[in-house]
PDB file of C-alpha atoms in Angstrom:
ATOM      1  CA  MET A   1      97.056 185.960 111.299  1.00 44.00           C
ATOM      2  CA  PRO A   2      99.514 184.550 108.681  1.00 47.00           C
ATOM      3  CA  SER A   3     100.271 180.648 109.276  1.00 47.00           C
ATOM      4  CA  SER A   4     103.867 179.478 110.062  1.00 47.00           C
ATOM      5  CA  PRO A   5     105.572 177.252 107.328  1.00 47.00           C
ATOM      6  CA  ASP A   6     105.554 174.466 110.181  1.00 47.00           C
ATOM      7  CA  SER A   7     101.944 174.211 110.481  1.00 45.00           C
ATOM      8  CA  THR A   8     101.053 174.652 106.843  1.00 45.00           C
ATOM      9  CA  GLY A   9     103.491 171.423 105.823  1.00 44.00           C
ATOM     10  CA  SER A  10     101.685 169.667 108.575  1.00 47.00           C
ATOM     11  CA  ALA A  11      98.303 170.552 107.412  1.00 44.00           C
ATOM     12  CA  SER A  12      99.090 169.479 103.754  1.00 44.00           C
ATOM     13  CA  GLY A  13     100.793 166.597 104.635  1.00 48.00           C
ATOM     14  CA  SER A  14      98.451 164.907 107.042  1.00 58.00           C
ATOM     15  CA  PRO A  15      95.875 164.295 104.587  1.00 61.00           C
ATOM     16  CA  SER A  16      98.521 162.824 102.469  1.00 71.00           C
ATOM     17  CA  ARG A  17      99.790 160.439 105.123  1.00 65.00           C
ATOM     18  CA  ARG A  18      96.362 159.483 106.075  1.00 70.00           C
ATOM     19  CA  GLY A  19      95.653 158.514 102.332  1.00 69.00           C
ATOM     20  CA  ALA A  20      98.737 156.164 102.147  1.00 67.00           C
ATOM     21  CA  LEU A  21      97.697 154.535 105.302  1.00 68.00           C
ATOM     22  CA  ALA A  22      94.252 153.853 104.100  1.00 72.00           C
ATOM     23  CA  LEU A  23      95.485 152.642 100.811  1.00 70.00           C
ATOM     24  CA  ALA A  24      97.924 150.562 102.790  1.00 66.00           C
ATOM     25  CA  ALA A  25      95.536 149.033 104.594  1.00 72.00           C
ATOM     26  CA  SER A  26      92.805 148.616 102.158  1.00 74.00           C
ATOM     27  CA  THR A  27      95.485 146.794  99.814  1.00 73.00           C
ATOM     28  CA  PHE A  28      96.571 144.473 102.659  1.00 68.00           C
ATOM     29  CA  LEU A  29      92.879 143.570 103.466  1.00 75.00           C
ATOM     30  CA  LEU A  30      92.047 143.139  99.803  1.00 73.00           C
ATOM     31  CA  CYS A  31      95.077 140.970  99.007  1.00 71.00           C
ATOM     32  CA  THR A  32      94.238 138.775 102.433  1.00 70.00           C
ATOM     33  CA  LEU A  33      90.899 138.419 101.232  1.00 69.00           C
ATOM     34  CA  LEU A  34      91.907 137.192  97.520  1.00 67.00           C
ATOM     35  CA  GLY A  35      94.267 134.640  99.291  1.00 62.00           C
ATOM     36  CA  LEU A  36      91.701 133.172 101.434  1.00 63.00           C
ATOM     37  CA  GLY A  37      88.977 133.289  98.994  1.00 63.00           C
ATOM     38  CA  ALA A  38      91.095 131.284  96.599  1.00 60.00           C
ATOM     39  CA  ALA A  39      91.855 128.840  98.890  1.00 51.00           C
ATOM     40  CA  LEU A  40      88.695 128.343 100.523  1.00 56.00           C
ATOM     41  CA  GLY A  41      86.925 128.385  96.643  1.00 56.00           C
ATOM     42  CA  ILE A  42      89.327 125.074  96.031  1.00 51.00           C
ATOM     43  CA  TYR A  43      89.280 123.474  99.118  1.00 50.00           C
ATOM     44  CA  PRO A  44      85.310 122.589  98.831  1.00 48.00           C
ATOM     45  CA  ARG A  45      86.012 121.034  95.220  1.00 47.00           C
ATOM     46  CA  SER A  46      87.939 118.080  96.867  1.00 52.00           C
ATOM     47  CA  GLY A  47      84.726 116.830  98.235  1.00 63.00           C
ATOM     48  CA  PRO A  48      83.785 115.291 101.631  1.00 78.00           C
ATOM     49  CA  THR A  49      85.938 112.978 103.212  1.00 88.00           C
ATOM     50  CA  TYR A  50      84.257 109.703 105.322  1.00 93.00           C
ATOM     51  CA  GLU A  51      85.945 107.498 108.074  1.00 95.00           C
ATOM     52  CA  SER A  52      84.977 104.173 108.915  1.00 95.00           C
ATOM     53  CA  THR A  53      86.932 102.661 112.252  1.00 96.00           C
ATOM     54  CA  ALA A  54      87.383  99.381 113.857  1.00 95.00           C
ATOM     55  CA  LYS A  55      89.246  97.634 116.583  1.00 93.00           C
ATOM     56  CA  LEU A  56      91.559  94.425 116.347  1.00 92.00           C
ATOM     57  CA  PHE A  57      92.634  92.804 119.432  1.00 89.00           C
ATOM     58  CA  VAL A  58      96.068  90.964 118.898  1.00 85.00           C
ATOM     59  CA  ARG A  59      97.319  88.156 121.590  1.00 79.00           C
ATOM     60  CA  TYR A  60     100.303  86.273 120.600  1.00 71.00           C
ATOM     61  CA  ILE A  61     100.386  82.668 121.554  1.00 61.00           C
ATOM     62  CA  VAL A  62     103.959  81.816 122.594  1.00 57.00           C
ATOM     63  CA  THR A  63     104.505  78.270 122.431  1.00 53.00           C
ATOM     64  CA  LEU A  64     107.903  77.541 123.532  1.00 48.00           C
ATOM     65  CA  PRO A  65     109.364  74.209 125.505  1.00 48.00           C
ATOM     66  CA  ALA A  66     108.951  74.557 129.461  1.00 42.00           C
ATOM     67  CA  ASP A  67     112.333  75.452 130.213  1.00 44.00           C
ATOM     68  CA  GLN A  68     112.678  78.610 128.054  1.00 45.00           C
ATOM     69  CA  GLU A  69     110.729  81.986 129.115  1.00 45.00           C
ATOM     70  CA  PHE A  70     109.470  84.579 126.525  1.00 46.00           C
ATOM     71  CA  PRO A  71     109.094  88.196 127.907  1.00 45.00           C
ATOM     72  CA  ASN A  72     105.871  90.050 126.874  1.00 49.00           C
ATOM     73  CA  PRO A  73     103.872  88.280 124.472  1.00 48.00           C
ATOM     74  CA  ASN A  74     102.322  91.814 123.558  1.00 53.00           C
ATOM     75  CA  ASP A  75     105.508  94.004 123.590  1.00 62.00           C
ATOM     76  CA  SER A  76     105.381  96.897 121.350  1.00 73.00           C
ATOM     77  CA  ALA A  77     107.870  95.317 118.804  1.00 77.00           C
ATOM     78  CA  MET A  78     105.601  92.651 117.969  1.00 79.00           C
ATOM     79  CA  LEU A  79     102.320  94.859 117.710  1.00 84.00           C
ATOM     80  CA  ASP A  80     104.601  97.209 115.677  1.00 87.00           C
ATOM     81  CA  ALA A  81     104.934  93.879 113.133  1.00 87.00           C
ATOM     82  CA  GLN A  82     101.271  93.518 112.797  1.00 90.00           C
ATOM     83  CA  VAL A  83     100.600  97.170 112.043  1.00 92.00           C
ATOM     84  CA  GLU A  84     103.051  96.807 109.434  1.00 93.00           C
ATOM     85  CA  LEU A  85     101.569  93.902 108.359  1.00 93.00           C
ATOM     86  CA  LEU A  86      98.224  95.587 107.886  1.00 94.00           C
ATOM     87  CA  ARG A  87      99.389  98.334 106.051  1.00 94.00           C
ATOM     88  CA  SER A  88     101.656  96.374 103.802  1.00 95.00           C
ATOM     89  CA  HIS A  89     101.686  96.645 100.012  1.00 95.00           C
ATOM     90  CA  GLY A  90     100.470  92.929  99.741  1.00 95.00           C
ATOM     91  CA  VAL A  91      97.657  93.313 101.760  1.00 96.00           C
ATOM     92  CA  ALA A  92      96.424  96.484  99.804  1.00 96.00           C
ATOM     93  CA  LEU A  93      97.078  94.544  96.506  1.00 96.00           C
ATOM     94  CA  LYS A  94      94.860  92.179  97.786  1.00 96.00           C
ATOM     95  CA  VAL A  95      92.193  94.658  98.721  1.00 96.00           C
ATOM     96  CA  VAL A  96      92.421  96.508  95.313  1.00 96.00           C
ATOM     97  CA  ASP A  97      92.297  92.961  93.781  1.00 96.00           C
ATOM     98  CA  GLN A  98      88.668  92.550  95.485  1.00 94.00           C
ATOM     99  CA  ILE A  99      87.014  96.077  95.080  1.00 95.00           C
ATOM    100  CA  GLY A 100      88.780  97.254  91.778  1.00 95.00           C
ATOM    101  CA  PRO A 101      91.129  99.978  91.277  1.00 95.00           C
ATOM    102  CA  GLU A 102      88.722 102.160  89.453  1.00 94.00           C
ATOM    103  CA  ARG A 103      86.455 102.102  92.198  1.00 94.00           C
ATOM    104  CA  ILE A 104      89.283 103.238  94.669  1.00 95.00           C
ATOM    105  CA  ARG A 105      90.293 106.142  92.675  1.00 92.00           C
ATOM    106  CA  GLU A 106      89.080 106.992  89.122  1.00 90.00           C
ATOM    107  CA  GLY A 107      91.842 106.249  86.418  1.00 92.00           C
ATOM    108  CA  ALA A 108      94.084 104.839  89.029  1.00 93.00           C
ATOM    109  CA  THR A 109      95.962 101.440  88.015  1.00 95.00           C
ATOM    110  CA  ARG A 110      96.570  98.605  90.144  1.00 95.00           C
ATOM    111  CA  GLU A 111      99.612  99.957  92.013  1.00 96.00           C
ATOM    112  CA  GLU A 112      98.425 103.297  92.118  1.00 95.00           C
ATOM    113  CA  ALA A 113      94.939 102.125  93.851  1.00 96.00           C
ATOM    114  CA  ALA A 114      97.378 100.322  96.127  1.00 96.00           C
ATOM    115  CA  THR A 115      99.073 103.151  97.188  1.00 95.00           C
ATOM    116  CA  ALA A 116      95.726 104.823  97.738  1.00 95.00           C
ATOM    117  CA  ILE A 117      94.659 102.425 100.518  1.00 96.00           C
ATOM    118  CA  ARG A 118      97.746 102.443 102.184  1.00 95.00           C
ATOM    119  CA  GLU A 119      97.159 106.263 102.585  1.00 93.00           C
ATOM    120  CA  GLY A 120      93.635 106.302 103.535  1.00 94.00           C
ATOM    121  CA  LEU A 121      94.479 103.309 106.326  1.00 95.00           C
ATOM    122  CA  TYR A 122      95.404 104.722 109.653  1.00 94.00           C
ATOM    123  CA  ALA A 123      96.406 102.399 112.493  1.00 93.00           C
ATOM    124  CA  ASP A 124      97.177 103.166 116.310  1.00 90.00           C
ATOM    125  CA  ILE A 125      98.519 100.974 119.057  1.00 88.00           C
ATOM    126  CA  SER A 126      96.571 101.304 122.264  1.00 81.00           C
ATOM    127  CA  LYS A 127      98.689 102.598 125.545  1.00 75.00           C
ATOM    128  CA  GLY A 128      99.807  99.798 127.766  1.00 66.00           C
ATOM    129  CA  ASP A 129      99.826  96.279 127.336  1.00 60.00           C
ATOM    130  CA  SER A 130      95.838  96.239 125.856  1.00 72.00           C
ATOM    131  CA  GLY A 131      96.954  94.760 122.451  1.00 83.00           C
ATOM    132  CA  VAL A 132      94.108  96.758 120.761  1.00 89.00           C
ATOM    133  CA  ILE A 133      95.077  98.389 117.310  1.00 92.00           C
ATOM    134  CA  LYS A 134      92.731 101.094 116.397  1.00 93.00           C
ATOM    135  CA  LEU A 135      92.107 101.152 112.539  1.00 95.00           C
ATOM    136  CA  ARG A 136      90.656 104.281 110.571  1.00 95.00           C
ATOM    137  CA  PHE A 137      90.308 104.171 106.711  1.00 96.00           C
ATOM    138  CA  ARG A 138      89.152 107.469 104.800  1.00 94.00           C
ATOM    139  CA  HIS A 139      87.816 107.904 101.582  1.00 94.00           C
ATOM    140  CA  ARG A 140      85.934 110.022  99.500  1.00 90.00           C
ATOM    141  CA  ASP A 141      82.918 107.318  99.076  1.00 93.00           C
ATOM    142  CA  GLY A 142      81.470 106.699 102.668  1.00 93.00           C
ATOM    143  CA  ALA A 143      80.316 103.207 101.211  1.00 93.00           C
ATOM    144  CA  LEU A 144      83.900 102.188  99.966  1.00 95.00           C
ATOM    145  CA  ALA A 145      85.327 103.328 103.400  1.00 95.00           C
ATOM    146  CA  VAL A 146      83.468 100.821 105.306  1.00 95.00           C
ATOM    147  CA  GLU A 147      83.703  98.156 102.557  1.00 95.00           C
ATOM    148  CA  ALA A 148      87.697  98.792 102.175  1.00 96.00           C
ATOM    149  CA  LEU A 149      88.279  98.384 106.002  1.00 96.00           C
ATOM    150  CA  HIS A 150      86.058  94.934 105.898  1.00 95.00           C
ATOM    151  CA  SER A 151      88.312  93.650 103.116  1.00 95.00           C
ATOM    152  CA  LEU A 152      91.415  94.856 104.968  1.00 96.00           C
ATOM    153  CA  ILE A 153      90.929  93.207 107.802  1.00 94.00           C
ATOM    154  CA  ASP A 154      90.016  89.938 105.851  1.00 92.00           C
ATOM    155  CA  LYS A 155      92.836  90.130 103.644  1.00 93.00           C
ATOM    156  CA  TYR A 156      95.147  90.844 107.164  1.00 93.00           C
ATOM    157  CA  GLY A 157      93.718  87.563 108.651  1.00 88.00           C
ATOM    158  CA  ILE A 158      94.806  85.786 105.803  1.00 86.00           C
ATOM    159  CA  ALA A 159      97.966  87.188 105.403  1.00 89.00           C
ATOM    160  CA  THR A 160      98.470  86.347 109.195  1.00 86.00           C
ATOM    161  CA  LEU A 161      97.595  82.823 108.353  1.00 77.00           C
ATOM    162  CA  GLU A 162      99.939  82.231 105.441  1.00 79.00           C
ATOM    163  CA  ILE A 163     102.883  83.549 107.493  1.00 79.00           C
ATOM    164  CA  HIS A 164     102.149  82.028 111.053  1.00 72.00           C
ATOM    165  CA  GLY A 165      99.476  78.996 110.126  1.00 68.00           C
ATOM    166  CA  PRO A 166     100.421  75.417 109.820  1.00 68.00           C
ATOM    167  CA  SER A 167     101.981  74.387 106.523  1.00 68.00           C
ATOM    168  CA  LYS A 168     100.217  72.451 103.795  1.00 72.00           C
ATOM    169  CA  GLN A 169     101.534  69.336 104.796  1.00 74.00           C
ATOM    170  CA  TYR A 170     100.020  69.374 108.289  1.00 72.00           C
ATOM    171  CA  ILE A 171      96.404  70.487 107.081  1.00 73.00           C
ATOM    172  CA  LEU A 172      96.863  67.663 104.488  1.00 79.00           C
ATOM    173  CA  ALA A 173      97.613  65.357 107.147  1.00 80.00           C
ATOM    174  CA  VAL A 174      94.917  66.602 109.562  1.00 80.00           C
ATOM    175  CA  GLU A 175      92.495  66.227 106.372  1.00 83.00           C
ATOM    176  CA  LYS A 176      93.494  62.119 105.881  1.00 87.00           C
ATOM    177  CA  ILE A 177      93.400  61.872 109.685  1.00 87.00           C
ATOM    178  CA  ASP A 178      89.883  62.655 109.633  1.00 85.00           C
ATOM    179  CA  GLN A 179      89.156  60.499 106.877  1.00 87.00           C
ATOM    180  CA  LYS A 180      90.821  57.551 108.098  1.00 87.00           C
ATOM    181  CA  ARG A 181      88.793  57.923 111.560  1.00 86.00           C
ATOM    182  CA  ILE A 182      85.574  58.155 109.728  1.00 88.00           C
ATOM    183  CA  GLU A 183      86.497  54.833 107.964  1.00 88.00           C
ATOM    184  CA  LEU A 184      87.394  53.335 110.946  1.00 88.00           C
ATOM    185  CA  LEU A 185      84.538  54.115 112.960  1.00 88.00           C
ATOM    186  CA  THR A 186      82.530  52.139 109.895  1.00 89.00           C
ATOM    187  CA  ILE A 187      84.376  49.229 109.819  1.00 88.00           C
ATOM    188  CA  GLU A 188      83.925  49.142 113.742  1.00 89.00           C
ATOM    189  CA  GLU A 189      80.113  49.136 113.236  1.00 88.00           C
ATOM    190  CA  GLU A 190      80.412  46.667 110.353  1.00 88.00           C
ATOM    191  CA  LEU A 191      82.417  44.184 112.527  1.00 87.00           C
ATOM    192  CA  GLU A 192      79.847  44.530 115.287  1.00 88.00           C
ATOM    193  CA  GLN A 193      76.835  43.767 112.890  1.00 88.00           C
ATOM    194  CA  LEU A 194      78.948  40.842 111.626  1.00 86.00           C
ATOM    195  CA  ARG A 195      79.571  39.337 114.797  1.00 86.00           C
ATOM    196  CA  GLU A 196      75.943  39.713 115.873  1.00 86.00           C
ATOM    197  CA  ASP A 197      74.796  38.017 112.783  1.00 85.00           C
ATOM    198  CA  PRO A 198      74.756  34.249 113.140  1.00 85.00           C
ATOM    199  CA  LEU A 199      75.146  33.609 109.669  1.00 84.00           C
ATOM    200  CA  SER A 200      78.346  35.556 108.991  1.00 81.00           C
ATOM    201  CA  SER A 201      81.224  33.508 108.674  1.00 86.00           C
ATOM    202  CA  GLN A 202      84.702  33.831 110.458  1.00 87.00           C
ATOM    203  CA  GLU A 203      86.491  34.446 107.241  1.00 88.00           C
ATOM    204  CA  GLU A 204      84.428  37.488 106.687  1.00 87.00           C
ATOM    205  CA  ILE A 205      84.951  38.838 110.284  1.00 86.00           C
ATOM    206  CA  LYS A 206      88.856  38.218 110.030  1.00 89.00           C
ATOM    207  CA  ALA A 207      89.169  39.980 106.497  1.00 89.00           C
ATOM    208  CA  LEU A 208      86.968  42.873 108.110  1.00 88.00           C
ATOM    209  CA  GLU A 209      89.702  42.956 111.273  1.00 90.00           C
ATOM    210  CA  GLY A 210      92.632  43.122 108.599  1.00 91.00           C
ATOM    211  CA  ARG A 211      91.328  46.050 106.853  1.00 90.00           C
ATOM    212  CA  LYS A 212      90.726  47.777 110.378  1.00 90.00           C
ATOM    213  CA  THR A 213      94.251  47.050 111.333  1.00 91.00           C
ATOM    214  CA  GLN A 214      95.378  48.129 107.948  1.00 91.00           C
ATOM    215  CA  GLN A 215      93.431  51.620 108.690  1.00 89.00           C
ATOM    216  CA  ALA A 216      94.751  52.193 112.317  1.00 90.00           C
ATOM    217  CA  GLU A 217      98.366  51.754 110.866  1.00 91.00           C
ATOM    218  CA  GLU A 218      97.891  54.145 108.258  1.00 90.00           C
ATOM    219  CA  LEU A 219      96.161  56.815 110.917  1.00 88.00           C
ATOM    220  CA  GLN A 220      98.954  56.667 113.333  1.00 89.00           C
ATOM    221  CA  LEU A 221     101.327  57.105 110.241  1.00 89.00           C
ATOM    222  CA  LEU A 222      99.700  60.806 109.685  1.00 87.00           C
ATOM    223  CA  GLU A 223      99.312  61.154 113.021  1.00 86.00           C
ATOM    224  CA  GLN A 224     103.028  60.939 113.254  1.00 86.00           C
ATOM    225  CA  VAL A 225     103.292  63.368 109.894  1.00 82.00           C
ATOM    226  CA  ALA A 226     100.974  65.716 111.752  1.00 79.00           C
ATOM    227  CA  ARG A 227     103.206  65.921 114.988  1.00 79.00           C
ATOM    228  CA  GLU A 228     106.421  66.475 113.030  1.00 79.00           C
ATOM    229  CA  GLU A 229     104.894  69.142 111.129  1.00 74.00           C
ATOM    230  CA  MET A 230     103.954  70.887 114.297  1.00 69.00           C
ATOM    231  CA  LYS A 231     107.163  70.833 116.021  1.00 69.00           C
ATOM    232  CA  LYS A 232     108.399  72.848 113.037  1.00 66.00           C
ATOM    233  CA  LYS A 233     106.558  75.756 114.848  1.00 58.00           C
ATOM    234  CA  SER A 234     107.260  74.517 118.527  1.00 50.00           C
ATOM    235  CA  SER A 235     109.057  77.960 119.093  1.00 48.00           C
ATOM    236  CA  ALA A 236     106.673  80.213 117.232  1.00 55.00           C
ATOM    237  CA  LYS A 237     104.794  83.403 118.405  1.00 63.00           C
ATOM    238  CA  ILE A 238     101.448  83.044 117.079  1.00 68.00           C
ATOM    239  CA  PRO A 239      99.103  86.006 116.687  1.00 74.00           C
ATOM    240  CA  ASN A 240      95.736  85.377 117.676  1.00 76.00           C
ATOM    241  CA  ILE A 241      93.518  87.894 116.180  1.00 82.00           C
ATOM    242  CA  SER A 242      89.955  88.936 117.225  1.00 86.00           C
ATOM    243  CA  VAL A 243      87.718  91.880 115.971  1.00 88.00           C
ATOM    244  CA  ILE A 244      86.191  93.493 118.716  1.00 88.00           C
ATOM    245  CA  GLU A 245      84.629  96.138 117.031  1.00 90.00           C
ATOM    246  CA  MET A 246      83.748  95.845 113.357  1.00 91.00           C
ATOM    247  CA  PRO A 247      83.707  98.458 110.602  1.00 92.00           C
ATOM    248  CA  THR A 248      81.724 101.198 111.908  1.00 93.00           C
ATOM    249  CA  PRO A 249      79.113 103.473 109.391  1.00 94.00           C
ATOM    250  CA  ALA A 250      81.118 106.172 107.633  1.00 91.00           C
ATOM    251  CA  ARG A 251      80.932 109.308 108.977  1.00 93.00           C
ATOM    252  CA  LYS A 252      82.123 112.583 107.596  1.00 88.00           C
ATOM    253  CA  VAL A 253      85.458 113.820 109.313  1.00 84.00           C
ATOM    254  CA  PHE A 254      87.111 117.216 108.713  1.00 70.00           C
ATOM    255  CA  VAL A 255      90.326 117.058 107.245  1.00 61.00           C
ATOM    256  CA  ARG A 256      93.033 119.331 107.206  1.00 54.00           C
ATOM    257  CA  PRO A 257      93.648 121.529 104.438  1.00 50.00           C
ATOM    258  CA  HIS A 258      96.745 120.297 101.820  1.00 52.00           C
ATOM    259  CA  TRP A 259      99.841 122.682 102.658  1.00 48.00           C
ATOM    260  CA  GLN A 260      99.351 123.691  98.962  1.00 50.00           C
ATOM    261  CA  LEU A 261      96.096 125.192 100.212  1.00 49.00           C
ATOM    262  CA  ILE A 262      97.552 126.800 103.492  1.00 56.00           C
ATOM    263  CA  ALA A 263     100.518 128.115 101.540  1.00 58.00           C
ATOM    264  CA  LEU A 264      97.950 129.915  98.807  1.00 52.00           C
ATOM    265  CA  GLY A 265      95.832 131.200 101.821  1.00 54.00           C
ATOM    266  CA  ALA A 266      98.861 132.519 103.403  1.00 63.00           C
ATOM    267  CA  SER A 267     100.147 134.265 100.373  1.00 69.00           C
ATOM    268  CA  GLY A 268      97.432 137.047 100.098  1.00 63.00           C
ATOM    269  CA  PRO A 269      98.262 138.277 103.725  1.00 69.00           C
ATOM    270  CA  MET A 270     101.923 138.082 102.565  1.00 72.00           C
ATOM    271  CA  VAL A 271     101.555 139.946  99.317  1.00 68.00           C
ATOM    272  CA  GLY A 272      99.361 142.573 101.088  1.00 63.00           C
ATOM    273  CA  LEU A 273     101.951 143.205 104.055  1.00 67.00           C
ATOM    274  CA  VAL A 274     105.073 143.738 101.353  1.00 69.00           C
ATOM    275  CA  LEU A 275     102.640 146.092  99.016  1.00 69.00           C
ATOM    276  CA  ALA A 276     101.524 148.193 102.601  1.00 63.00           C
ATOM    277  CA  LEU A 277     105.141 148.571 103.501  1.00 70.00           C
ATOM    278  CA  MET A 278     105.774 149.703 100.051  1.00 72.00           C
ATOM    279  CA  ILE A 279     102.716 152.164 100.286  1.00 69.00           C
ATOM    280  CA  VAL A 280     103.585 153.795 103.343  1.00 66.00           C
ATOM    281  CA  ALA A 281     107.611 153.934 103.172  1.00 70.00           C
ATOM    282  CA  PRO A 282     108.954 157.492 102.722  1.00 60.00           C
ATOM    283  CA  LYS A 283     110.160 158.257  99.613  1.00 48.00           C
ATOM    284  CA  ARG A 284     113.816 159.135  99.189  1.00 42.00           C
ATOM    285  CA  ALA A 285     114.915 162.297  97.453  1.00 40.00           C
TER     286      ALA A 285
END
């Protein structure tokens, strides 16, 4: 029985249609594999990333007059200020000066290495009124990640003292006060020995008592200077920082691929889809 025209067209067109679909599917699959393969091939070349963690406890010591009140010594604004100081460019530069820019990033300048230090540091404030700041530092070199985090904590502590600590005049006065107190103790011991010695004269004793009086007056002046310097910070909010968890040994961590790698991996399926649609789309007469 002769076949009808419809059945002949259907029989001849079906294999062509199936071939087009198969070609479209294989094209999409090939492009997808090429895109993902390129992204996965580039990603491991960047090398593994290591992370060291630490925890700081920041508690503000508020020194205000008795008739004034201060709300919360550990409010978020104060802790945010400490995080900003931790991640500041000045602290990062001090870390670079200690470690060396070449070790942080090959061929980097001092400024570029400081930027890399800031990019590698993550600081998170714990929820609630805990005053705990969690630190994470990431680097391609595990040993350097630990060393850099140690240095960051040290330089941050120094920066805090420079901002909130006592003035140089106060420190100098305290040092002199200690010296004067030692001298006074020495004079008192010498006086006691002279008074017990029957051969000592009254002139010697009076001369030593005069020295003692002079040293005592100088001590009072130095103590007054120290008190005046402390009054300048009588309304200060001084952070007391404790390291409650030292930098841990570095461990390998997964780092999300850069957006460029993600775009490269996604470009394969997108190109494959466009080509597949072009293959299976009906041709216009």
